[in-house]
Short mmCIF file of C-alpha atoms (C1' of nucleotides) in Angstrom, two decimals:
data_model
loop_
_atom_site.label_atom_id
_atom_site.label_comp_id
_atom_site.label_asym_id
_atom_site.label_seq_id
_atom_site.Cartn_x
_atom_site.Cartn_y
_atom_site.Cartn_z
CA MET Q 224 -7.39 -16.99 -8.99
CA ASP Q 225 -6.25 -20.24 -10.48
CA ILE Q 226 -2.50 -20.22 -10.68
CA LYS Q 227 -0.90 -21.86 -13.65
CA PRO Q 228 2.75 -22.58 -13.03
CA ASP Q 229 3.03 -24.28 -16.42
CA THR Q 230 3.05 -20.98 -18.18
CA ASP Q 231 3.83 -20.05 -21.71
CA MET Q 232 5.68 -16.88 -20.87
CA ARG Q 233 8.93 -16.39 -22.69
CA LEU Q 234 12.07 -16.51 -20.62
CA THR Q 235 13.77 -13.33 -21.71
CA PRO Q 236 17.18 -12.41 -20.26
CA GLN Q 237 15.49 -9.75 -18.17
CA ARG Q 238 13.04 -12.21 -16.68
CA GLN Q 239 15.67 -14.81 -16.04
CA ILE Q 240 17.94 -12.37 -14.26
CA ILE Q 241 15.13 -10.87 -12.20
CA LEU Q 242 14.19 -14.35 -11.06
CA GLU Q 243 17.80 -15.30 -10.36
CA GLU Q 244 18.48 -12.20 -8.33
CA LEU Q 245 15.30 -12.56 -6.34
CA SER Q 246 16.08 -16.20 -5.65
CA LYS Q 247 19.52 -15.29 -4.38
CA VAL Q 248 18.31 -13.34 -1.38
CA LYS Q 249 16.48 -14.41 1.71
CA THR Q 250 15.15 -10.92 2.26
CA HIS Q 251 11.96 -9.74 0.66
CA PRO Q 252 13.07 -6.91 -1.55
CA THR Q 253 10.92 -4.13 -2.90
CA ALA Q 254 10.63 -3.57 -6.64
CA ASN Q 255 13.19 -0.82 -6.41
CA GLU Q 256 15.66 -2.99 -4.56
CA ILE Q 257 15.24 -5.67 -7.19
CA TYR Q 258 15.74 -3.03 -9.84
CA ASP Q 259 19.05 -2.09 -8.25
CA MET Q 260 20.17 -5.71 -8.00
CA VAL Q 261 19.28 -6.45 -11.59
CA ARG Q 262 20.76 -3.26 -12.93
CA ARG Q 263 24.21 -4.36 -11.89
CA ARG Q 264 23.93 -7.08 -14.51
CA LEU Q 265 21.65 -5.30 -16.99
CA PRO Q 266 22.47 -1.62 -16.74
CA ARG Q 267 19.97 -0.56 -19.37
CA ILE Q 268 16.91 -2.31 -17.91
CA GLY Q 269 13.97 -0.05 -17.15
CA LEU Q 270 12.08 0.11 -13.89
CA GLY Q 271 8.88 -0.49 -15.80
CA THR Q 272 10.21 -3.76 -17.12
CA VAL Q 273 11.00 -4.88 -13.59
CA TYR Q 274 7.49 -4.04 -12.42
CA ARG Q 275 5.85 -5.65 -15.43
CA ASN Q 276 7.81 -8.84 -15.03
CA LEU Q 277 7.42 -9.11 -11.29
CA GLU Q 278 3.69 -8.72 -11.75
CA LEU Q 279 3.65 -11.31 -14.50
CA MET Q 280 5.68 -13.83 -12.53
CA ALA Q 281 3.46 -13.35 -9.53
CA GLU Q 282 0.41 -14.03 -11.68
CA ASN Q 283 2.02 -17.17 -12.97
CA GLY Q 284 2.91 -18.38 -9.50
CA LEU Q 285 6.66 -18.21 -10.01
CA ILE Q 286 7.06 -15.74 -7.20
CA LEU Q 287 4.98 -14.24 -4.42
CA LYS Q 288 3.89 -10.65 -4.22
CA LEU Q 289 3.67 -9.82 -0.54
CA GLU Q 290 0.80 -7.48 0.07
CA VAL Q 291 1.80 -6.66 3.57
CA GLY Q 292 1.71 -3.48 5.54
CA GLY Q 293 3.99 -0.59 4.78
CA THR Q 294 4.00 1.50 1.67
CA GLN Q 295 5.77 -0.77 -0.78
CA LYS Q 296 5.04 -4.22 -2.06
CA ARG Q 297 7.69 -6.84 -1.53
CA PHE Q 298 8.56 -9.96 -3.46
CA ASP Q 299 9.50 -13.46 -2.45
CA ALA Q 300 10.91 -16.29 -4.54
CA THR Q 301 9.64 -18.84 -2.02
CA THR Q 302 6.09 -19.57 -2.98
CA ASP Q 303 4.96 -22.05 -0.33
CA LEU Q 304 2.81 -20.71 2.44
CA HIS Q 305 4.82 -19.13 5.22
CA TYR Q 306 4.42 -16.18 7.50
CA HIS Q 307 6.27 -12.90 7.84
CA ILE Q 308 7.25 -10.32 10.38
CA ARG Q 309 7.69 -6.66 9.57
CA CYS Q 310 9.78 -4.17 11.49
CA LEU Q 311 7.81 -1.10 12.47
CA HIS Q 312 10.98 0.90 12.49
CA CYS Q 313 12.84 0.07 9.30
CA GLY Q 314 10.22 -1.79 7.27
CA ARG Q 315 12.34 -4.90 6.88
CA VAL Q 316 10.45 -8.16 6.40
CA ASP Q 317 11.69 -11.56 7.54
CA ASP Q 318 10.23 -15.03 7.41
CA ILE Q 319 8.78 -16.43 10.59
CA ASP Q 320 9.52 -20.10 10.80
CA ILE Q 321 6.51 -21.50 12.57
CA LYS Q 322 4.23 -24.12 11.17
CA THR Q 323 1.35 -22.83 9.15
CA VAL Q 324 -2.25 -23.17 10.25
CA PRO Q 325 -4.15 -24.23 7.13
CA GLN Q 326 -7.25 -25.05 9.15
CA LEU Q 327 -7.72 -21.31 9.58
CA ASP Q 328 -9.09 -21.22 6.05
CA GLN Q 329 -11.80 -23.69 6.96
CA ALA Q 330 -12.67 -21.76 10.08
CA ALA Q 331 -12.93 -18.59 8.05
CA ALA Q 332 -15.04 -20.30 5.42
CA ASP Q 333 -17.41 -21.46 8.12
CA ALA Q 334 -17.64 -17.97 9.55
CA THR Q 335 -18.59 -16.18 6.36
CA ASP Q 336 -20.34 -16.54 3.05
CA TRP Q 337 -17.26 -15.59 1.08
CA TYR Q 338 -15.28 -17.94 -1.08
CA VAL Q 339 -12.10 -18.23 0.97
CA LEU Q 340 -8.90 -18.69 -1.01
CA GLY Q 341 -6.23 -18.49 1.65
CA HIS Q 342 -4.68 -16.38 4.31
CA HIS Q 343 -1.51 -14.68 5.33
CA ILE Q 344 -0.21 -13.83 8.75
CA GLU Q 345 1.90 -10.78 9.29
CA PHE Q 346 3.57 -10.30 12.61
CA VAL Q 347 4.81 -6.88 13.50
CA GLY Q 348 7.67 -6.04 15.80
CA ILE Q 349 11.10 -4.54 16.02
CA CYS Q 350 14.01 -6.26 14.34
CA LYS Q 351 17.27 -7.01 16.09
CA SER Q 352 19.27 -4.20 14.58
CA CYS Q 353 16.57 -1.62 15.20
CA SER Q 354 16.11 -2.60 18.83
CA SER Q 355 19.77 -1.72 19.35
CA SER Q 356 19.18 1.82 18.19
CA SER Q 357 16.81 4.26 19.83
CA LYS Q 358 13.09 4.05 19.28
CA GLN Q 359 11.81 5.98 16.31
CA PRO Q 360 8.48 6.28 14.55
CA ALA Q 361 7.89 3.83 11.76
CA ILE Q 362 9.54 4.63 8.47
CA ASN Q 363 7.76 2.07 6.44
CA MET F 1259 -16.51 1.19 21.42
CA ASP F 1260 -14.81 2.52 24.52
CA ILE F 1261 -13.17 5.82 23.82
CA LYS F 1262 -9.86 6.41 25.48
CA PRO F 1263 -10.19 9.39 27.79
CA ASP F 1264 -6.49 9.66 28.56
CA THR F 1265 -5.58 11.38 25.35
CA ASP F 1266 -4.74 15.02 25.18
CA MET F 1267 -6.00 15.61 21.66
CA ARG F 1268 -8.70 18.22 21.31
CA LEU F 1269 -12.04 17.02 20.10
CA THR F 1270 -12.63 19.37 17.21
CA PRO F 1271 -15.85 19.12 15.19
CA GLN F 1272 -13.85 17.59 12.34
CA ARG F 1273 -12.44 14.88 14.59
CA GLN F 1274 -15.75 14.18 16.22
CA ILE F 1275 -17.52 13.81 12.90
CA ILE F 1276 -14.80 11.67 11.37
CA LEU F 1277 -15.01 9.36 14.35
CA GLU F 1278 -18.80 9.31 14.27
CA GLU F 1279 -18.94 8.52 10.59
CA LEU F 1280 -16.34 5.81 10.86
CA SER F 1281 -18.16 4.27 13.81
CA LYS F 1282 -21.38 4.19 11.84
CA VAL F 1283 -20.21 1.72 9.26
CA LYS F 1284 -19.23 -1.87 9.55
CA THR F 1285 -17.14 -1.68 6.41
CA HIS F 1286 -13.52 -0.62 6.53
CA PRO F 1287 -13.49 2.52 4.47
CA THR F 1288 -10.47 4.09 2.82
CA ALA F 1289 -9.45 7.64 3.66
CA ASN F 1290 -11.19 8.88 0.55
CA GLU F 1291 -14.41 7.11 1.41
CA ILE F 1292 -14.31 8.63 4.86
CA TYR F 1293 -13.64 12.00 3.27
CA ASP F 1294 -16.79 11.61 1.18
CA MET F 1295 -18.86 10.57 4.18
CA VAL F 1296 -17.63 13.45 6.30
CA ARG F 1297 -17.95 16.00 3.53
CA ARG F 1298 -21.70 15.55 3.49
CA ARG F 1299 -21.73 17.08 6.95
CA LEU F 1300 -18.70 19.35 6.67
CA PRO F 1301 -18.54 20.41 3.04
CA ARG F 1302 -15.44 22.55 3.46
CA ILE F 1303 -13.25 19.94 5.16
CA GLY F 1304 -9.98 19.20 3.43
CA LEU F 1305 -8.67 15.80 2.52
CA GLY F 1306 -5.47 16.60 4.37
CA THR F 1307 -7.40 17.14 7.56
CA VAL F 1308 -9.02 13.76 7.18
CA TYR F 1309 -5.65 12.08 6.70
CA ARG F 1310 -4.04 13.97 9.57
CA ASN F 1311 -6.83 13.13 11.96
CA LEU F 1312 -7.13 9.50 10.98
CA GLU F 1313 -3.41 9.15 11.54
CA LEU F 1314 -3.62 10.90 14.88
CA MET F 1315 -6.55 8.83 16.09
CA ALA F 1316 -4.78 5.67 15.07
CA GLU F 1317 -1.72 6.71 17.06
CA ASN F 1318 -3.91 7.37 20.08
CA GLY F 1319 -5.62 4.01 19.78
CA LEU F 1320 -9.05 5.43 19.02
CA ILE F 1321 -9.21 3.66 15.70
CA LEU F 1322 -7.26 1.06 13.79
CA LYS F 1323 -5.30 1.68 10.63
CA LEU F 1324 -5.48 -1.52 8.63
CA GLU F 1325 -2.24 -2.13 6.82
CA VAL F 1326 -3.59 -4.87 4.68
CA GLY F 1327 -3.04 -5.77 1.07
CA GLY F 1328 -4.34 -3.64 -1.74
CA THR F 1329 -3.25 -0.17 -2.63
CA GLN F 1330 -5.08 1.88 -0.03
CA LYS F 1331 -5.06 1.85 3.73
CA ARG F 1332 -8.36 1.22 5.45
CA PHE F 1333 -9.69 2.30 8.82
CA ASP F 1334 -11.66 0.54 11.49
CA ALA F 1335 -13.42 1.97 14.52
CA THR F 1336 -13.27 -1.40 16.25
CA THR F 1337 -9.92 -1.58 17.95
CA ASP F 1338 -9.91 -5.02 19.56
CA LEU F 1339 -7.93 -7.70 17.77
CA HIS F 1340 -9.88 -9.34 15.00
CA TYR F 1341 -9.15 -10.67 11.56
CA HIS F 1342 -10.14 -9.58 8.09
CA ILE F 1343 -10.86 -10.92 4.67
CA ARG F 1344 -10.20 -9.00 1.48
CA CYS F 1345 -11.91 -9.53 -1.84
CA LEU F 1346 -9.43 -10.03 -4.65
CA HIS F 1347 -11.95 -8.69 -7.10
CA CYS F 1348 -13.36 -5.51 -5.58
CA GLY F 1349 -11.00 -4.84 -2.68
CA ARG F 1350 -13.73 -4.86 -0.08
CA VAL F 1351 -12.67 -5.83 3.44
CA ASP F 1352 -14.92 -7.56 5.96
CA ASP F 1353 -14.39 -8.82 9.47
CA ILE F 1354 -13.89 -12.52 9.96
CA ASP F 1355 -15.56 -13.60 13.14
CA ILE F 1356 -13.34 -16.39 14.38
CA LYS F 1357 -11.58 -16.43 17.68
CA THR F 1358 -8.15 -14.89 17.70
CA VAL F 1359 -4.99 -16.89 18.28
CA PRO F 1360 -2.91 -14.79 20.65
CA GLN F 1361 -0.50 -17.65 21.27
CA LEU F 1362 0.78 -17.09 17.76
CA ASP F 1363 2.75 -14.15 19.11
CA GLN F 1364 4.57 -16.37 21.57
CA ALA F 1365 5.31 -18.92 18.88
CA ALA F 1366 6.70 -16.19 16.68
CA ALA F 1367 8.77 -14.78 19.52
CA ASP F 1368 10.27 -18.22 20.09
CA ALA F 1369 11.09 -18.57 16.43
CA THR F 1370 13.00 -15.35 16.01
CA ASP F 1371 15.17 -12.84 17.78
CA TRP F 1372 12.83 -9.97 17.01
CA TYR F 1373 10.76 -8.18 19.58
CA VAL F 1374 7.28 -9.34 18.59
CA LEU F 1375 4.48 -6.84 19.12
CA GLY F 1376 1.50 -8.57 17.57
CA HIS F 1377 0.06 -10.04 14.46
CA HIS F 1378 -2.70 -9.68 11.99
CA ILE F 1379 -4.35 -12.28 9.81
CA GLU F 1380 -5.69 -11.37 6.43
CA PHE F 1381 -7.74 -13.89 4.56
CA VAL F 1382 -8.23 -13.42 0.87
CA GLY F 1383 -11.15 -14.59 -1.19
CA ILE F 1384 -14.07 -13.52 -3.28
CA CYS F 1385 -16.98 -11.75 -1.65
CA LYS F 1386 -20.57 -12.75 -2.15
CA SER F 1387 -21.49 -10.06 -4.60
CA CYS F 1388 -18.38 -10.54 -6.70
CA SER F 1389 -18.81 -14.28 -6.94
CA SER F 1390 -22.17 -13.62 -8.60
CA SER F 1391 -20.49 -11.64 -11.36
CA SER F 1392 -17.91 -12.98 -13.80
CA LYS F 1393 -14.34 -13.51 -12.76
CA GLN F 1394 -12.10 -10.52 -13.25
CA PRO F 1395 -8.57 -9.66 -12.29
CA ALA F 1396 -8.15 -7.99 -8.94
CA ILE F 1397 -8.86 -4.30 -8.83
CA ASN F 1398 -7.41 -3.65 -5.45
"C1'" DC I 1317 6.51 -10.07 -41.18
"C1'" DT I 1318 4.14 -10.08 -36.80
"C1'" DG I 1319 3.75 -9.71 -32.18
"C1'" DC I 1320 5.40 -9.71 -27.79
"C1'" DA I 1321 9.06 -7.44 -24.81
"C1'" DT I 1322 11.79 -3.59 -23.75
"C1'" DG I 1323 13.53 1.27 -22.41
"C1'" DC I 1324 12.10 5.55 -21.52
"C1'" DA I 1325 9.34 9.12 -19.87
"C1'" DA I 1326 5.19 10.83 -18.59
"C1'" DA I 1327 1.00 9.98 -16.15
"C1'" DC I 1328 -1.37 8.29 -12.18
"C1'" DC I 1329 -3.00 7.82 -7.47
"C1'" DG I 1330 -2.83 7.66 -2.64
"C1'" DT I 1331 -0.71 10.17 0.82
"C1'" DT I 1332 2.00 13.84 2.95
"C1'" DT I 1333 3.40 18.47 3.69
"C1'" DG I 1334 4.11 23.69 3.61
"C1'" DC I 1335 1.79 27.60 4.45
"C1'" DA I 1336 -1.42 31.24 5.42
"C1'" DT I 1337 -5.39 31.67 8.15
"C1'" DC I 1338 -8.49 30.60 11.90
"C1'" DC I 1339 -9.98 29.61 16.45
"C1'" DC I 1340 -9.74 28.33 21.16
"C1'" DC I 1341 -7.31 28.83 25.50
"C1'" DG X 624 -1.40 36.83 21.78
"C1'" DG X 625 0.17 32.06 21.04
"C1'" DG X 626 -0.16 27.27 19.73
"C1'" DG X 627 -2.57 23.90 17.75
"C1'" DA X 628 -6.02 22.81 13.87
"C1'" DT X 629 -7.77 23.72 9.40
"C1'" DG X 630 -8.31 24.34 4.15
"C1'" DC X 631 -5.93 24.50 0.21
"C1'" DA X 632 -2.68 23.33 -3.11
"C1'" DA X 633 1.55 21.70 -4.28
"C1'" DA X 634 4.88 18.05 -3.62
"C1'" DC X 635 6.02 13.27 -3.03
"C1'" DG X 636 6.86 8.26 -3.74
"C1'" DG X 637 5.55 4.04 -5.52
"C1'" DT X 638 3.49 2.07 -9.44
"C1'" DT X 639 1.46 1.94 -14.02
"C1'" DT X 640 1.10 3.04 -18.77
"C1'" DG X 641 1.71 4.89 -23.67
"C1'" DC X 642 4.68 4.74 -27.19
"C1'" DA X 643 8.44 4.09 -30.35
"C1'" DT X 644 11.91 0.69 -31.04
"C1'" DG X 645 13.96 -3.96 -30.83
"C1'" DC X 646 14.10 -8.69 -31.26
"C1'" DA X 647 12.60 -13.60 -31.53
"C1'" DG X 648 9.83 -16.82 -33.96
#
DNA sequence: CTGCATGCAAACCGTTTGCATCCCC
DNA sequence: GGGGATGCAAACGGTTTGCATGCAG
């Protein structure tokens, strides 16, 4: 659970470009979306490499793996605590810019005998562009 | 606890038993775990039936489908808003008995142009039984 | 030379779906 | 008899992994 940002992992071109591309966007792309972005610059990169490196960077605290609802995991280059909202229609995930509630962790620790490490809040709703279109069952 | 009467879905033996078994436990079993529980009473039930009926009951508000972190979805017979904690080691999910913060939804609505429907808080940590054993990477 | 990193493809796992059959209205 | 529900098995989609090759130290 201890995150070590001062890691010894080599900065290969693949890793560097994955990190660059992820940092470029404010969305929270899936592994496949990142694969597509990176492939424009490294056409021969494999999907496995993308997965392996995203996982590794998440372990090292360079990026965040969002374990939110929906079928796919999403990644975030912004590692400080912040909350998200997911569209029930299209699966898109945005940041929610409200102040965090760190005291929740203490409340949770008081309410249980677990060792509490943190929390995440996921709002759900319908994004702007989806609320323009007709209502559909969730895709993601 | 209260079962919605205003649903038109037939109460087949399979559905009844799935609901009964899910209501029996305070854990938040995965579809496969529910399948195992139900199969003791209905040995010929298919996994597809379990999935279909869990999905249907979730749509009708009889149960909750927990879209939390980890690889598998989990189900909960308690449908009122409450929060959860997930063990990074074994994947187990427990309830966290703190009071909910419904005003978060309003704060989120103010902070975005989405249509906000609700929220869920997932704490992460290490459960009692896992903290006794040695530290391992997350399984789930 | 040695070991980690990569590309590729196959395996994996949870979930969904098509279909023939069954059962209740 | 007709429409939904079931069991079964195959398909699916996202992710992981085994392996041969490549490349940096």
